[in-house]
XYZ file of C-alpha atoms in Angstrom:
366
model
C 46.687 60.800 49.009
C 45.535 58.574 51.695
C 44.101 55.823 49.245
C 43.276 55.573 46.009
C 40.407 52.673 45.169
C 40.872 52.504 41.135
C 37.900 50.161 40.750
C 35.318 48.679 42.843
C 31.690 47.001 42.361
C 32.865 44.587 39.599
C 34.291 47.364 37.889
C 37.310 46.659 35.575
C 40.924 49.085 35.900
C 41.766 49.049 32.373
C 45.624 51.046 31.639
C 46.467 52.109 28.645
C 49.931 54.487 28.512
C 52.571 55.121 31.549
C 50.846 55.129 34.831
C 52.870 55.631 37.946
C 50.952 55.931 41.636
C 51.766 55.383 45.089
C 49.707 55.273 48.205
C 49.837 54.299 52.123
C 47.969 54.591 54.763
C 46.909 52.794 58.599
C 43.835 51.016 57.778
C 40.998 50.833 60.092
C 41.555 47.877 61.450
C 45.228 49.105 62.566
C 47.369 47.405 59.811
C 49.894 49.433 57.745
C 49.652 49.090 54.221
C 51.571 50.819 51.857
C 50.938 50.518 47.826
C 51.833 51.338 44.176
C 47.864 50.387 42.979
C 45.571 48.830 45.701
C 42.564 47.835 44.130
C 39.010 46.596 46.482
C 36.495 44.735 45.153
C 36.891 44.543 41.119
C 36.679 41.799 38.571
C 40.334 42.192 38.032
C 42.853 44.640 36.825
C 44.166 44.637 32.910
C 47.407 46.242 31.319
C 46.621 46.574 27.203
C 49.187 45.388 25.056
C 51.417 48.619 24.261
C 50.304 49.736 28.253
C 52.908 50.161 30.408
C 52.291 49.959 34.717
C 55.037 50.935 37.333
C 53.755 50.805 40.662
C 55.995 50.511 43.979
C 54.988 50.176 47.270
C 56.881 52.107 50.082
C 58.618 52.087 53.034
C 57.264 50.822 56.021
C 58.475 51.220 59.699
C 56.095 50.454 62.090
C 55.607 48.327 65.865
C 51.844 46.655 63.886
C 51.649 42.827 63.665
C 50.577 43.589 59.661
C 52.486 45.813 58.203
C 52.721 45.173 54.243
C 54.218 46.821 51.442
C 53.189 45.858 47.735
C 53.613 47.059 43.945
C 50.262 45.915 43.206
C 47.551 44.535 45.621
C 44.183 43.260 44.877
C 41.479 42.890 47.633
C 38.616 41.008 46.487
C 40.202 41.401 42.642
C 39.822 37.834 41.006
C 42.339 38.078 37.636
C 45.824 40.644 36.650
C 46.189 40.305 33.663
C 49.130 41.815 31.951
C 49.224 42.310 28.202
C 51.276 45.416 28.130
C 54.390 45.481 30.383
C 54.670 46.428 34.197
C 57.239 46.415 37.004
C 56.176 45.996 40.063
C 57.972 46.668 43.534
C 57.355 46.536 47.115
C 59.171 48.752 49.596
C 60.825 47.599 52.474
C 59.025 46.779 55.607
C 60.753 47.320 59.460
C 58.979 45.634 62.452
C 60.021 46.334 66.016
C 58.932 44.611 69.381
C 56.875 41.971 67.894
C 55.382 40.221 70.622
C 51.450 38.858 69.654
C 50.826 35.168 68.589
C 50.462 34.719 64.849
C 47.063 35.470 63.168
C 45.240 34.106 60.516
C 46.671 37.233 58.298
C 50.174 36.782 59.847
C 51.785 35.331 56.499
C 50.673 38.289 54.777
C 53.822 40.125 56.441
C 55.930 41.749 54.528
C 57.013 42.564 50.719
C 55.403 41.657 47.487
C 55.843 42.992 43.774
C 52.571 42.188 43.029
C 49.792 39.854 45.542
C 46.950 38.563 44.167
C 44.870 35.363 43.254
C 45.825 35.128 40.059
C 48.332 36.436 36.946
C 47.608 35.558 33.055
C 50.853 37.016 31.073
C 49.619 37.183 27.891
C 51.814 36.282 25.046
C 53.899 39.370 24.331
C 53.411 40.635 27.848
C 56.302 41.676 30.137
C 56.143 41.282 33.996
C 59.019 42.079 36.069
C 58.033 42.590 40.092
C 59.991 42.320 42.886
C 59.796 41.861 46.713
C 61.873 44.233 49.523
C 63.781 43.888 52.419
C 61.790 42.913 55.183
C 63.077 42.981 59.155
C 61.518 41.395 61.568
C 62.833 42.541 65.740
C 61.364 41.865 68.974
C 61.444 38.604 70.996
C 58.494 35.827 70.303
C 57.972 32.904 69.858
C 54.701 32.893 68.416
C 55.394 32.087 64.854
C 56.014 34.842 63.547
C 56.479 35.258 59.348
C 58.623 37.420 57.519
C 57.818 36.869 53.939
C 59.512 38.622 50.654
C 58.360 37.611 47.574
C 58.305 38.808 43.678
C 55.126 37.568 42.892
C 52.198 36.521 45.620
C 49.756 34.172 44.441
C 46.585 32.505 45.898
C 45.193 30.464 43.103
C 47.371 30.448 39.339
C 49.486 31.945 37.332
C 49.428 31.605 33.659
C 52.538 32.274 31.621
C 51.626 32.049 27.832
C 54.159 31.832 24.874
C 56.210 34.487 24.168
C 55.368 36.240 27.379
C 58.470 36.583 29.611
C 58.159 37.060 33.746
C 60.788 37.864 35.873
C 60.803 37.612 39.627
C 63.096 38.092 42.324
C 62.565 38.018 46.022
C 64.116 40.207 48.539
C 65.924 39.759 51.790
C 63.848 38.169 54.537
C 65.258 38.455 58.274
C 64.240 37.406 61.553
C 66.340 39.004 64.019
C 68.159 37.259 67.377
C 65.497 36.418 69.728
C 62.401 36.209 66.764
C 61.457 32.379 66.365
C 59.195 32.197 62.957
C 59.263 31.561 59.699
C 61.748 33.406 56.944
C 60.504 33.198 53.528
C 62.267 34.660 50.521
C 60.853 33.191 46.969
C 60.511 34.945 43.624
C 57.021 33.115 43.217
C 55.093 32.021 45.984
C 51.766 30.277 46.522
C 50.679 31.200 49.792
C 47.130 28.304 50.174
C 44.913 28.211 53.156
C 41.718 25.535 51.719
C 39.502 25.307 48.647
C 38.614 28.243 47.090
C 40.421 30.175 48.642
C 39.931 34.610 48.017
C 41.603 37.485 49.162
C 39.154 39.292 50.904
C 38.887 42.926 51.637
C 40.384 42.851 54.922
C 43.135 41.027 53.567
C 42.674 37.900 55.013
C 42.538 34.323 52.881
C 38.814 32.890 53.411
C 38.332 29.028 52.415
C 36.086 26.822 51.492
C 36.492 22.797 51.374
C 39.173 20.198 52.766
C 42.040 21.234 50.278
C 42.963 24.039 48.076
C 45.114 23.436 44.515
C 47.343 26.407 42.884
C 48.434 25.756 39.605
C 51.378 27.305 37.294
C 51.175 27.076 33.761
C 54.218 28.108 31.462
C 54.568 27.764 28.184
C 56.431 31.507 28.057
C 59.598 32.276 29.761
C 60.392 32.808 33.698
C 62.891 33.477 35.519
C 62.241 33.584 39.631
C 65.135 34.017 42.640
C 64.602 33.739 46.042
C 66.967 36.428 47.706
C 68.817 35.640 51.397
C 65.962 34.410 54.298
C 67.829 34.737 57.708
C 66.940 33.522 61.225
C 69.685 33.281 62.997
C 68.353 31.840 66.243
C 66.353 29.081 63.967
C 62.978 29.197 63.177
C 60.027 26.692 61.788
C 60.611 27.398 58.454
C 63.890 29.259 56.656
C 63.546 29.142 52.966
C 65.183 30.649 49.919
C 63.738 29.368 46.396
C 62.763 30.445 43.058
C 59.595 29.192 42.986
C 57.663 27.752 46.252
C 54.621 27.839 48.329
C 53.699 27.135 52.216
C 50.597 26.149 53.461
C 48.175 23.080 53.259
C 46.527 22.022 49.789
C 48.234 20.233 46.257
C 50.498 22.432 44.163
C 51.132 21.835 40.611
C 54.428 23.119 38.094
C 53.568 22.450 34.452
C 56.190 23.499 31.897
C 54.706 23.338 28.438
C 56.242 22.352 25.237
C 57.085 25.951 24.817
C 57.735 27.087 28.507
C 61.608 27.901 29.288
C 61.769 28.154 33.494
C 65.310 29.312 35.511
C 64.195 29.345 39.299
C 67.352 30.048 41.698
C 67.608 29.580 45.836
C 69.261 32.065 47.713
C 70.709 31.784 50.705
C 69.171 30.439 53.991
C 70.968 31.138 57.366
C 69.818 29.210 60.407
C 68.754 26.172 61.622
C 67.015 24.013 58.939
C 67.791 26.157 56.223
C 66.888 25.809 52.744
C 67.935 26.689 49.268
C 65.939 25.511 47.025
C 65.312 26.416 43.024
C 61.859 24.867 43.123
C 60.495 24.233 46.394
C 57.052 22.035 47.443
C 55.361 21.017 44.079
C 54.609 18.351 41.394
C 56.506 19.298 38.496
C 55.661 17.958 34.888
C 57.288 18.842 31.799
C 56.263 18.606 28.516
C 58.607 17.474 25.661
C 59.874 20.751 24.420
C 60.384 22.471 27.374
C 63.571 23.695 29.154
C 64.295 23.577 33.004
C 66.926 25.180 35.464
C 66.700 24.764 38.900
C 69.356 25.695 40.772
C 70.702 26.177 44.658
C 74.728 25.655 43.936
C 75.991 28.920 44.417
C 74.173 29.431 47.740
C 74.468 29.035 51.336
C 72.524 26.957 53.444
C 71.317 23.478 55.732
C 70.338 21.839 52.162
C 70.703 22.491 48.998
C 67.957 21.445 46.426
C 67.448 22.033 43.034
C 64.188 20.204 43.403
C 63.029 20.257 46.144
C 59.592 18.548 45.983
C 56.967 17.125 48.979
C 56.090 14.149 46.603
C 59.719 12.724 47.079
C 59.599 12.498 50.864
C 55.713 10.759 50.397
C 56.760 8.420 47.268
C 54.452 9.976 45.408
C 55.057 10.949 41.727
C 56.715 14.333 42.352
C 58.503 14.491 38.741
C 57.126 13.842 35.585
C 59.641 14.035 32.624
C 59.191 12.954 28.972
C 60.896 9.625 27.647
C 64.670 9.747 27.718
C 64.591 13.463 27.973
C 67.854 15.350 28.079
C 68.972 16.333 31.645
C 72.216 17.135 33.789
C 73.091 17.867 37.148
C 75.660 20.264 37.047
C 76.333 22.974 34.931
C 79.679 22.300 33.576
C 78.347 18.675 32.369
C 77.561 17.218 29.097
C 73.796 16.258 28.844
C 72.574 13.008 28.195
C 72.169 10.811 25.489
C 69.084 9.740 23.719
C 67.838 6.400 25.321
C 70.005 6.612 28.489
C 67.751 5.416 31.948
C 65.807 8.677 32.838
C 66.824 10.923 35.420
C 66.240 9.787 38.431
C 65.295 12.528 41.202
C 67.210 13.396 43.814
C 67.101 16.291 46.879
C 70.904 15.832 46.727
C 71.094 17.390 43.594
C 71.941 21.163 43.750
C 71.696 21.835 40.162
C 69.347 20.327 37.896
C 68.827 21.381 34.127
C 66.522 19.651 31.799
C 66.274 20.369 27.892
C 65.838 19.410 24.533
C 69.077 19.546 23.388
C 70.286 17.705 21.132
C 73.171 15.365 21.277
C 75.753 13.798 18.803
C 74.970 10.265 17.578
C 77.196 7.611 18.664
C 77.299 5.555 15.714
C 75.547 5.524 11.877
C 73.844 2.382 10.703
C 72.767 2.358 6.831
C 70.370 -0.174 5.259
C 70.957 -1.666 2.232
């Protein structure tokens, strides 16, 4: 099958039991896309409760600027919604002799479990998806982006309670002689302006001076950046659990209910990164439970946090009142009414939680 269009003209993909597909194909306009589900032009894509979804995208080896591999890929889609459970996989994805100047479409290189604009995990739901290998050859210098990722998103993604996500990105390489960008992340916002869609050619149209991407969890995730490798140093080498690149304001909410482990890989190269959250505001509600770690990997810096509004001053961390928090794993937690934690991009390991500690002393009156 060359391609299979599962819904189109606001038309709704609704599955119900154990669906497994896989398509690819060179598209018109000379990309190569390979994947699980690709759906054009719907109002969004739903798995039931009790549905189940496996889609994986294949292998791709090709000389094409765009060459893209996905689990799941919406094109003009607004909303996945998964109610049911579904694991989602892209292939791997081999480029040779790159040598063009990057596009407006350039960052959609590569491997995604599932790319969309946005994800609502019901509660109950079960998403697992997960980025491949990607290889990037050639010699340029034209900014070139080789981008693995779990989970793409353009707009939100919405985690309820008792849903649990799990996303992992894959190896992301630029080899000797490729200057670009190396991006692995288990959850990336990729933002190009205000209101911004996925349109049928794949490209990001925008709208506006700035866009905003929220993420809203009140279930449970767990994201990993895998290895990002550039050997000869690049613009931007990044490994993190949870991250985003481009222009726009970037929110992490973790609600009273949301329970979050985000994990860096490891970055090789010049101006490496590891981070376990990388580029947003993060506020947590009282209640909620934190890891963010980049201790066990190898790179430039190492970050737990690793958050823009540090570097600007601006409020980057929101915490509740003498919440519970530690910075490495083997240590105790804090005390109720200690100073609150105090933020730091030298901190590789960060874990915040309710947890509750033993009082110090007992006062009784009378």
């Amino acid at each position: 099958v060359n391609e299979a269009i599962l819904a189109y003209e606001n038309g709704v993909v609704t599955l119900h039991s154990r669906v497994r597909v896989r398509v690819s194909r060179k598209m018109a306009d000379g990309t190569v896309k390979s994947a699980g589900v690709r759906v054009i032009l719907s109002d969004g894509v739903t798995v039931n409760r009790g549905g189940y979804l496996k889609a994986e995208g294949g292998n791709v080896e090709s000389e094409d600027d765009e060459s893209l591999s996905f689990g799941l890929m919406t094109e003009g889609a607004e909303t996945v919604t998964v109610n049911g459970e579904a694991e989602l996989s892209g292939g791997s994805v081999t480029l040779t002799g790159i040598e063009t100047d990057m596009s407006q479409t350039l960052y959609m290189k590569g491997s995604r479990g599932i790319f969309t604009e946005n994800i609502v995990v019901g509660s109950g739901g079960k998403l697992t998806a997960t980025g491949g290998k990607v290889t990037v050859s050639g010699e340029s210098d034209k900014g070139i982006y080789a981008v693995s990722a779990g989970m793409g998103v353009g707009a939100s993604l919405d985690i309820a309670e008792g849903a649990v996500v799990t996303a992992n990105g894959g190896e992301a390489g630029l080899a000797e002689q490729v200057s670009g960008n190396a991006i692995s992340m288990g959850v990336y916002f990729r933002l190009a302006g205000s209101g911004s869609q996925i349109n049928p050619m794949g490209a990001v149209s925008a709208s506006g001076d700035e866009a905003s991407a929220t993420l809203n969890i009140d279930g449970k995730l767990t994201a990993t950046g895998g290895p990002a490798k550039c050997p000869d140093g690049g613009e931007l080498i990044v490994s993190a659990g949870v991250g985003y690149h481009g222009d726009g304001g970037q929110s992490l909410a973790i609600g009273e209910t949301g329970d979050v482990t985000a994990k860096g890989g490891s970055a090789e190269g010049d101006g490496s990164i590891s981070a376990g959250v990388y580029g947003f505001n993060m506020c947590v509600s009282k209640g909620g439970h934190v890891i963010a770690d980049a201790s066990d990997a190898e790179a430039e810096v190492r970050a737990a946090l690793f958050l823009y509004g540090a570097e600007t001053e601006e409020t980057a961390l929101t915490l509740p009142d003498a919440y519970r928090w530690r910075t490495s794993a083997d240590a105790a937690f804090t005390a109720s009414g200690t100073e609150p934690y105090e933020f730091s991009a030298d901190h590789a390991y960060v874990e915040i939680a309710p947890v509750s500690v033993a009082a110090e002393s007992v006062t009784v009156e009378p």
